[in-house]
CSV table of C-alpha atoms and ligand atoms in Angstrom, one decimal:
chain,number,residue,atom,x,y,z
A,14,UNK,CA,221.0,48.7,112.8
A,15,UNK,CA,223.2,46.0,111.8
A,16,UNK,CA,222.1,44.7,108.5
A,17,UNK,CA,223.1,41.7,106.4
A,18,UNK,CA,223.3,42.1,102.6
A,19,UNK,CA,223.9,38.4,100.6
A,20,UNK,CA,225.0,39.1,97.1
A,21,UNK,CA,226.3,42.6,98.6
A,22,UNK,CA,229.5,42.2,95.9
A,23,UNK,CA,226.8,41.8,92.8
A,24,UNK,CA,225.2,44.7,91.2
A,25,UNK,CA,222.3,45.3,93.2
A,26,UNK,CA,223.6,44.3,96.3
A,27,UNK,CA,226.4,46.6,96.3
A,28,UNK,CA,224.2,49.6,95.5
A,29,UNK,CA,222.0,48.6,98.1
A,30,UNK,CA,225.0,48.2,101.0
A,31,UNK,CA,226.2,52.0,99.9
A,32,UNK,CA,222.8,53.0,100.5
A,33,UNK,CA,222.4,51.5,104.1
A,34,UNK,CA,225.7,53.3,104.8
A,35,UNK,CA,224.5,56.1,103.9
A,36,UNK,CA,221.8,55.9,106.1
A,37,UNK,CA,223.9,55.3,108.8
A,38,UNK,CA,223.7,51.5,109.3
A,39,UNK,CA,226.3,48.8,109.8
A,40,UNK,CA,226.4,46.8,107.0
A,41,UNK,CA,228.0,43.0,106.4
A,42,UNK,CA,228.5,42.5,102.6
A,43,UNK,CA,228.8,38.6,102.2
A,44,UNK,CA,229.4,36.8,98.9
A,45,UNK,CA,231.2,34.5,97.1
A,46,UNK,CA,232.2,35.9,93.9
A,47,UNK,CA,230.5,33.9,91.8
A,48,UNK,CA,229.2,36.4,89.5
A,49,UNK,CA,229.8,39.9,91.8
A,50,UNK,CA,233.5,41.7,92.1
A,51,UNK,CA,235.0,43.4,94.7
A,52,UNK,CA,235.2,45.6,92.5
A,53,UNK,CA,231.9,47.0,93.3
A,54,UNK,CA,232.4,47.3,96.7
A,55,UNK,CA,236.0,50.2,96.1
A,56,UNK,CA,233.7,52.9,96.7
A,57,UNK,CA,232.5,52.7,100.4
A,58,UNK,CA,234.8,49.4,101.4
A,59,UNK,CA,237.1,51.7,103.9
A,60,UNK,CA,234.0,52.9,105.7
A,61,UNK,CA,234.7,51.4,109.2
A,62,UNK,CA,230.7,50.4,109.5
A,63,UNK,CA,231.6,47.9,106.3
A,64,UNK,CA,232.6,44.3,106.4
A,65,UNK,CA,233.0,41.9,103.5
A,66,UNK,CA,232.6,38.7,104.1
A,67,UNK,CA,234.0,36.0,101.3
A,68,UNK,CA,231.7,32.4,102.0
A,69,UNK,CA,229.6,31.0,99.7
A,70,UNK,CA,226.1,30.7,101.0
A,71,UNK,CA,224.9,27.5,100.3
A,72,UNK,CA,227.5,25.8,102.7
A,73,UNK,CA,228.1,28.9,105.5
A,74,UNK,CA,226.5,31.9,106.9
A,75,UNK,CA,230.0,32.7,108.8
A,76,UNK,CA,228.7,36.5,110.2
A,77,UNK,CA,229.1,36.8,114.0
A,78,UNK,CA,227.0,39.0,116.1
A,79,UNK,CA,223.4,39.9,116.1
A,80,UNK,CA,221.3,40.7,112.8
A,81,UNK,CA,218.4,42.9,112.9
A,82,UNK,CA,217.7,42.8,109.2
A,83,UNK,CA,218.6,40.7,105.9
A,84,UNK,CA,218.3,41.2,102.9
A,85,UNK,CA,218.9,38.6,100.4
A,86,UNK,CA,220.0,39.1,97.0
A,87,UNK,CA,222.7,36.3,96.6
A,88,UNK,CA,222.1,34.4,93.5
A,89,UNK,CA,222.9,34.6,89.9
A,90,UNK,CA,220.9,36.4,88.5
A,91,UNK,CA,221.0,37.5,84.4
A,92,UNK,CA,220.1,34.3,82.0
A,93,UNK,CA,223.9,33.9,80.5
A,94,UNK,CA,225.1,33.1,84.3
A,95,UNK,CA,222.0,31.0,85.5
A,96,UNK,CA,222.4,28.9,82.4
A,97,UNK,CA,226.0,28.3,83.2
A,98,UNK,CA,225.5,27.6,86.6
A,99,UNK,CA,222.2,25.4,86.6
A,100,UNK,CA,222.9,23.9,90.2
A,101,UNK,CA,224.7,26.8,92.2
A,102,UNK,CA,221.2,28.7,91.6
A,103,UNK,CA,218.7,26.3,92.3
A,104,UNK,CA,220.7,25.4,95.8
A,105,UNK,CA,221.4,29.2,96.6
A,106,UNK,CA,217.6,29.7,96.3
A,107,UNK,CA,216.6,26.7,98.3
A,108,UNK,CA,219.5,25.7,100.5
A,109,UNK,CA,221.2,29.3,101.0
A,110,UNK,CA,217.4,31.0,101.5
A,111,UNK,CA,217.1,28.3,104.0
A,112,UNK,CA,220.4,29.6,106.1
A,113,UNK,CA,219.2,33.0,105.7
A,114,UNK,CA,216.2,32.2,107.3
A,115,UNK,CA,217.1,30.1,109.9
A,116,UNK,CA,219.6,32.6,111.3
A,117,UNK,CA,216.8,35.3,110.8
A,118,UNK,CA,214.8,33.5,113.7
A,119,UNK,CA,217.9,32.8,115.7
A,120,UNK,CA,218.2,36.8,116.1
A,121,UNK,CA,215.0,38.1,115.8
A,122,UNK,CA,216.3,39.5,111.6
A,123,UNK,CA,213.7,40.8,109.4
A,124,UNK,CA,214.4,39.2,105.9
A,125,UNK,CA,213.9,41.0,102.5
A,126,UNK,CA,213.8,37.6,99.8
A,127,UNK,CA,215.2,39.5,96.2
A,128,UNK,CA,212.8,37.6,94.2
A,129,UNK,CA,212.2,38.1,90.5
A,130,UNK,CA,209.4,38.8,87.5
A,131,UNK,CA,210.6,35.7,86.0
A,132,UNK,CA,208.2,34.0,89.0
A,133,UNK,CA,205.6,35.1,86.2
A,134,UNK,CA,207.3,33.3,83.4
A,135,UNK,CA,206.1,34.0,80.2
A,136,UNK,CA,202.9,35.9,81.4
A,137,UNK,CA,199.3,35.2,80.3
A,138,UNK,CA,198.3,38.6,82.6
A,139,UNK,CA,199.4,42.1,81.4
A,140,UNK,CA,200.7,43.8,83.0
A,141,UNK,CA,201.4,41.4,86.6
A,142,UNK,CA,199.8,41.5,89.7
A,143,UNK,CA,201.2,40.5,92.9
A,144,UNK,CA,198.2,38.0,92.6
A,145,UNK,CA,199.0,36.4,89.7
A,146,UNK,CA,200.4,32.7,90.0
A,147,UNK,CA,202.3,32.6,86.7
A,148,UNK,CA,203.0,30.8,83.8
A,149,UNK,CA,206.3,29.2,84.5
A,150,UNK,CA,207.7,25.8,82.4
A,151,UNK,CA,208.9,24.0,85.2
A,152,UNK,CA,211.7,22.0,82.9
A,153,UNK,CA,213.1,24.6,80.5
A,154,UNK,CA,216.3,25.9,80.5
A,155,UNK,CA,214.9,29.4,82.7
A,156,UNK,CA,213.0,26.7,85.3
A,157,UNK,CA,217.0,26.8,87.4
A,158,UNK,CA,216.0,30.1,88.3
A,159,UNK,CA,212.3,30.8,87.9
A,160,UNK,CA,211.9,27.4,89.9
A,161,UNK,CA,214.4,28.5,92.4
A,162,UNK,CA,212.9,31.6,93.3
A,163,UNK,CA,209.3,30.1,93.3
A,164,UNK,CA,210.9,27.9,96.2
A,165,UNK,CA,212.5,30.7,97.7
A,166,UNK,CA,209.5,32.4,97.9
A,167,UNK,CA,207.3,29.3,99.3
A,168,UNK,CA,210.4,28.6,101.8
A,169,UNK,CA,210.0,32.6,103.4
A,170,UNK,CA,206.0,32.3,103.4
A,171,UNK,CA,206.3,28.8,105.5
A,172,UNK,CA,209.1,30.7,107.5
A,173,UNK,CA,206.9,33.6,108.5
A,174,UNK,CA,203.5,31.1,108.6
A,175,UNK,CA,205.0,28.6,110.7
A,176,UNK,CA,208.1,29.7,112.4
A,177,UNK,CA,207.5,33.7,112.8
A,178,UNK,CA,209.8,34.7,110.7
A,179,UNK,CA,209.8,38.4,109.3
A,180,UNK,CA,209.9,38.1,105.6
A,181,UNK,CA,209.1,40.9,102.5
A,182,UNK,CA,209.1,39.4,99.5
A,183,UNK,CA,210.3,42.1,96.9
A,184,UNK,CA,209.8,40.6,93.4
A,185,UNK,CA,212.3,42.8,91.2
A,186,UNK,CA,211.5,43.9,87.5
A,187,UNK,CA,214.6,44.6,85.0
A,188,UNK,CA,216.7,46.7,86.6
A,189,UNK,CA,219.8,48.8,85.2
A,190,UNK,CA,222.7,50.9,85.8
A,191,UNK,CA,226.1,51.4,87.1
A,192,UNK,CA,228.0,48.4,87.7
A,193,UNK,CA,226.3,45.9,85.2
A,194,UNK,CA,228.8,43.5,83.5
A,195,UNK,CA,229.4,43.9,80.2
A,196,UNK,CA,229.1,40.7,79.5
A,197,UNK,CA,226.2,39.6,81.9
A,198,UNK,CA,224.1,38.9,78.8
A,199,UNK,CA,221.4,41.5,79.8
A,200,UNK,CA,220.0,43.6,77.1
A,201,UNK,CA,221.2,47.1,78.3
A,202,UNK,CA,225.0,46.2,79.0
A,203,UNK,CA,225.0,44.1,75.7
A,204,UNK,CA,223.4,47.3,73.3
A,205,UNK,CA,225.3,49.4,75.3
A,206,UNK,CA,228.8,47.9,74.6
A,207,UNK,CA,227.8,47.0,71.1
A,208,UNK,CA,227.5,50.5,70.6
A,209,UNK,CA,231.0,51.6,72.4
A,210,UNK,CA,232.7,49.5,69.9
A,211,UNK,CA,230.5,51.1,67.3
A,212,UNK,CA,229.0,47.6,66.5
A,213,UNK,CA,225.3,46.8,65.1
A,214,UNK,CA,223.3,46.2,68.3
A,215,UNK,CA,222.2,42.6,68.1
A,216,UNK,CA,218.1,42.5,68.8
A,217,UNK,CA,216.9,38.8,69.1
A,218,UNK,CA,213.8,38.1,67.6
A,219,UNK,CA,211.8,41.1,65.6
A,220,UNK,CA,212.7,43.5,68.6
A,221,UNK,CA,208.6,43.8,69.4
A,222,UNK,CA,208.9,41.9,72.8
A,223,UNK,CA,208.9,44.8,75.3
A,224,UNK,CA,210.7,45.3,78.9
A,225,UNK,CA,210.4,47.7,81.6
A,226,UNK,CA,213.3,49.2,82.8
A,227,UNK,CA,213.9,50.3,86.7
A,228,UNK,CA,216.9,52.4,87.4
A,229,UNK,CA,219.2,51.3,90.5
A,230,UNK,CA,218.5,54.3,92.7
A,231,UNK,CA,215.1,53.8,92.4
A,232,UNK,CA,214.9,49.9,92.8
A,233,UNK,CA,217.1,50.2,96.2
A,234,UNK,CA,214.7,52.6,97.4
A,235,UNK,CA,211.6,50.0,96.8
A,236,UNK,CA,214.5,47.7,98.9
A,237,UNK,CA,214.2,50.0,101.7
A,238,UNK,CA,210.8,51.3,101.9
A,239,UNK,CA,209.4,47.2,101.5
A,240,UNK,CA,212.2,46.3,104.6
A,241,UNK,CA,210.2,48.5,106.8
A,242,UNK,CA,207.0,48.3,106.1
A,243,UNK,CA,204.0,46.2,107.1
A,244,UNK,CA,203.6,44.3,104.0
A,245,UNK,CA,203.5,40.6,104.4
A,246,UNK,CA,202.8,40.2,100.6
A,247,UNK,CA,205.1,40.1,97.3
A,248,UNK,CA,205.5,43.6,96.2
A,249,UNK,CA,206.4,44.0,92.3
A,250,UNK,CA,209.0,46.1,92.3
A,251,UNK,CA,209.9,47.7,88.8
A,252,UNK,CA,209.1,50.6,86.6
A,253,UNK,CA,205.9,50.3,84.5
A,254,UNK,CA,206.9,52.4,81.9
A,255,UNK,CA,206.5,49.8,78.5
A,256,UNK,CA,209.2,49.8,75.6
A,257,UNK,CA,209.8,47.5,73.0
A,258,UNK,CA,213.6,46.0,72.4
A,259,UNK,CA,213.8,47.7,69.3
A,260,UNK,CA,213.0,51.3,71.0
A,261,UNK,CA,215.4,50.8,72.8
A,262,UNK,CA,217.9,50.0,70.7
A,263,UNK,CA,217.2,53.5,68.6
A,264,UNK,CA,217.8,54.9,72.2
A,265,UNK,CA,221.4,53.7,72.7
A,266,UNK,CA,222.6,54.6,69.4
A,267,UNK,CA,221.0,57.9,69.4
A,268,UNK,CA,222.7,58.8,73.0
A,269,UNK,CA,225.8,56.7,72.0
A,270,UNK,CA,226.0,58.5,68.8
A,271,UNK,CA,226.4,54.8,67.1
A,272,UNK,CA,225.8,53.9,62.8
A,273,UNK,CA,226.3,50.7,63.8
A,274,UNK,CA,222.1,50.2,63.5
A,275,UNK,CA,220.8,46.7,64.2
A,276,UNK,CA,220.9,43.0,63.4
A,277,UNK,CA,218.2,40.7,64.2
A,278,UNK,CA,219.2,37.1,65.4
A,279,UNK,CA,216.6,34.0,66.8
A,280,UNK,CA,214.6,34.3,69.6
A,281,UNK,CA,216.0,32.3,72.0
A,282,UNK,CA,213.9,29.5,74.0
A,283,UNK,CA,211.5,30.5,76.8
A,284,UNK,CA,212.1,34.4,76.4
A,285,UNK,CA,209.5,35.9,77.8
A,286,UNK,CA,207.0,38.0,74.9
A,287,UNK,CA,206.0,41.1,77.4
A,288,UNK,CA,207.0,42.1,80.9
A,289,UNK,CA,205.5,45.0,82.7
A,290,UNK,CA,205.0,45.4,86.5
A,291,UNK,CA,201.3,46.2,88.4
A,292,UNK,CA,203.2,48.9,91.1
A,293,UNK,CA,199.6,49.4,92.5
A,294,UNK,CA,200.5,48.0,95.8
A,295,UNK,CA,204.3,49.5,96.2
A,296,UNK,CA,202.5,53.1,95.3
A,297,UNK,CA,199.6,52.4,98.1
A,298,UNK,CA,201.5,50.4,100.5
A,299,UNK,CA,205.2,52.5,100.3
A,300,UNK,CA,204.4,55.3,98.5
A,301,UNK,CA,206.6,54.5,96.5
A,302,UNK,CA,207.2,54.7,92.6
A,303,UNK,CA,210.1,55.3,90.1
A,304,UNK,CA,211.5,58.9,89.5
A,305,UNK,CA,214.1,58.4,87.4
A,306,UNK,CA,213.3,59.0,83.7
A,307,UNK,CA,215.0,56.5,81.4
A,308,UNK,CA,217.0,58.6,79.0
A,309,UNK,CA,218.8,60.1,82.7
A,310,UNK,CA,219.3,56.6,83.6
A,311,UNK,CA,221.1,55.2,80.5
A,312,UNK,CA,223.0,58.4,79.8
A,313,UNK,CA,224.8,57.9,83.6
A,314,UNK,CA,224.6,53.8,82.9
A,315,UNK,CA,226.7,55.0,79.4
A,316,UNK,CA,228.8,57.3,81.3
A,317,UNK,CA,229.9,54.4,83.6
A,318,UNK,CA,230.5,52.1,80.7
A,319,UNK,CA,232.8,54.4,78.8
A,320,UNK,CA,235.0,54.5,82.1
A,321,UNK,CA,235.4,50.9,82.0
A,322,UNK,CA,236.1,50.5,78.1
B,19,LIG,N1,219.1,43.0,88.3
B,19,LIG,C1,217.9,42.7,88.0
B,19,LIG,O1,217.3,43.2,87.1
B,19,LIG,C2,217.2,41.6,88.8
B,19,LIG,C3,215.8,41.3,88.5
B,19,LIG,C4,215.2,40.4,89.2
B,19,LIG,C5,215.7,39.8,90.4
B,19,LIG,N2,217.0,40.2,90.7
B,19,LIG,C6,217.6,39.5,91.9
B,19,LIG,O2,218.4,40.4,92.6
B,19,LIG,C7,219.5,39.7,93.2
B,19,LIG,C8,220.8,40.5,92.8
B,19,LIG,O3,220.9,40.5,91.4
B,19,LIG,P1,222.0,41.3,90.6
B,19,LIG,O4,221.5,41.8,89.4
B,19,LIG,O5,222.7,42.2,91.6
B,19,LIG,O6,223.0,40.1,90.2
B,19,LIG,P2,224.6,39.9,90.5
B,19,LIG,O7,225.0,38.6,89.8
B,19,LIG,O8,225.3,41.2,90.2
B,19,LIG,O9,224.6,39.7,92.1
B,19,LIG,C9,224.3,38.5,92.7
B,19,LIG,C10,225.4,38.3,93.8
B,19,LIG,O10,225.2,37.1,94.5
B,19,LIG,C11,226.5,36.5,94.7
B,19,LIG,N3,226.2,35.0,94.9
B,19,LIG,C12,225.7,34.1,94.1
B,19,LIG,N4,225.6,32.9,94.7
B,19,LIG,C13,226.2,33.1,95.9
B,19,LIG,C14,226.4,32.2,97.0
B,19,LIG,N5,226.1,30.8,96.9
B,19,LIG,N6,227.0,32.6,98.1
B,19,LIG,C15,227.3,34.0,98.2
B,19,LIG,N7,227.1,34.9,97.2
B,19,LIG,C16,226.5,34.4,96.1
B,19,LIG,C17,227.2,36.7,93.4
B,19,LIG,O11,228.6,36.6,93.5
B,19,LIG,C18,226.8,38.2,93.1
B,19,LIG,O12,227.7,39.1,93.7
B,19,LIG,C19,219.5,38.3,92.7
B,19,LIG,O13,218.9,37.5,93.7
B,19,LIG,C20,218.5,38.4,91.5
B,19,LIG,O14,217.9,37.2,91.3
B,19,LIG,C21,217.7,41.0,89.9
């Protein structure tokens, strides 16, 4: 198949793009740069079934020839980026998930929307159901993105109610690994450089707010598995496994062998209190779950940040 992958140069994406290559597809990689690198891309971009295609989204979708499946991941994604770029999120959710859908009924594509836990804002349900509505503030400094892929998510239901579009909805819990920035302001890259340098890991609030961690390999075959299915539904994708910030903060200087311990700063605004994903229906629906135990997941996500120190 020929297969579109929007974001392909970001974190996810680019896992995700290796792994259709794998498989055997032809895969078109397009992004902008915004927050990805090409980076990313060095390990598979001489395979003659890869393009990469440099176009920002919200203006162009310049890919010729047919598409028989997109997914799209293209947006920025950790807090520190959609913070700084307020307006190129909300328009790659609404104006770029509209060009991805439009071209998706032009060939006949089946889409896969990358949407996000944070369409659950601060959760008054524990752990979240597919069901569940949300608890979003619609003005706060998250709403760029939460709002963003709330619309993203209406726009692909009124694509497939209305205009017969093919559309999975995959609504992706923390995810980690390889290939994270440093710097993206997510809480494994920062603890995990912190503790490089041999630095205290800074913990924001008391540390008791808890986060579910999915490794990459995993999350990418929940990607996969949702493209082909049947499922017309968001599926929570994510690994259900509970841990509190300041766990994992012991865990990172226990496998980093840092004494740099820990310093507790202010909570920043709108941070969510608990985060955990239902995975009932990706278990009965895909078959799928994680497999990936954490402490093998951060030691290789450690390994790949020492080789980029
Ligand atoms: N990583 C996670 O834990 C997580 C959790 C929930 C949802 N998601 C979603 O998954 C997707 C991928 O996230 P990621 O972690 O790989 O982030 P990322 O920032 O590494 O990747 C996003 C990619 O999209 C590209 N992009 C952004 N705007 C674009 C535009 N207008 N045109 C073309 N390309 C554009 C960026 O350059 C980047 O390469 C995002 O949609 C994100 O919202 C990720």
């Amino acid at each position: 198949m020929r297969v579109l992958v929007t974001g392909g140069a970001g974190f996810l994406g680019s896992h995700l793009a290796e792994r259709l290559l794998a498989d055997g597809h032809e895969v078109v990689a397009l992004d902008n740069l915004i927050t990805g690198d090409r980076a990313n891309l060095a390990s598979f971009a001489a395979n003659p079934r890869f393009t990469f295609v440099e176009a920002n989204l919200i203006e162009e979708l310049p890919v010729d020839g047919p598409l028989d499946q997109i997914y799209h991941l293209a947006s920025p994604a950790s807090p520190i980026d959609y913070v700084e770029l307020p307006f190129e999120t909300l328009y790659v959710g609404s104006d770029g998930t509209r060009r991805v859908l439009e071209r998706a009924v032009d060939d006949g594509a089946r889409v896969m929307l990358a949407s996000t836990s944070e369409v659950y804002g601060d959760p008054l349900v524990h752990p979240q159901v597919e069901d569940y509505w949300g608890n979003v503030n619609p003005i706060g400094p998250r709403s760029v993105y939460d709002e963003a892929k709330r619309f993203a998510e209406a726009l692909s239901m009124a694509f497939a109610r209305y205009r017969g579009c093919e559309v999975r909805i995959a609504r992706i819990f923390n995810t980690y690994g390889p290939r994270m920035r440093t710097n993206d302001g997510r809480v494994i890259p920062a603890f995990v450089s912190q503790a490089l340098a041999g630095h205290p890991l800074t913990v924001f609030g008391a540390g008791s707010q808890t986060r579910s961690f999915c490794f990459v390999s995993d999350l990418v075959e929940g990607f996969v598995r949702l493209m082909e299915s049947d499922l017309e539904h968001p599926c929570n994708l994510g690994n259900p496994v509970e841990q509190t910030i300041r766990t994992l903060a012991e865990h990172v200087n226990r496998l980093t062998n840092n004494a740099g311990g820990v310093v507790y700063r202010p909570l920043p605004e709108d941070d969510p209190t608990r985060r955990r994903p239902d995975i009932r229906r990706a278990n009965e629906v895909l078959g799928w779950k994680p497999m990936v135990a954490f402490e093998d997941g951060l030691a290789q996500t450690i390994e790949w940040f020492r080789t980029q120190a």
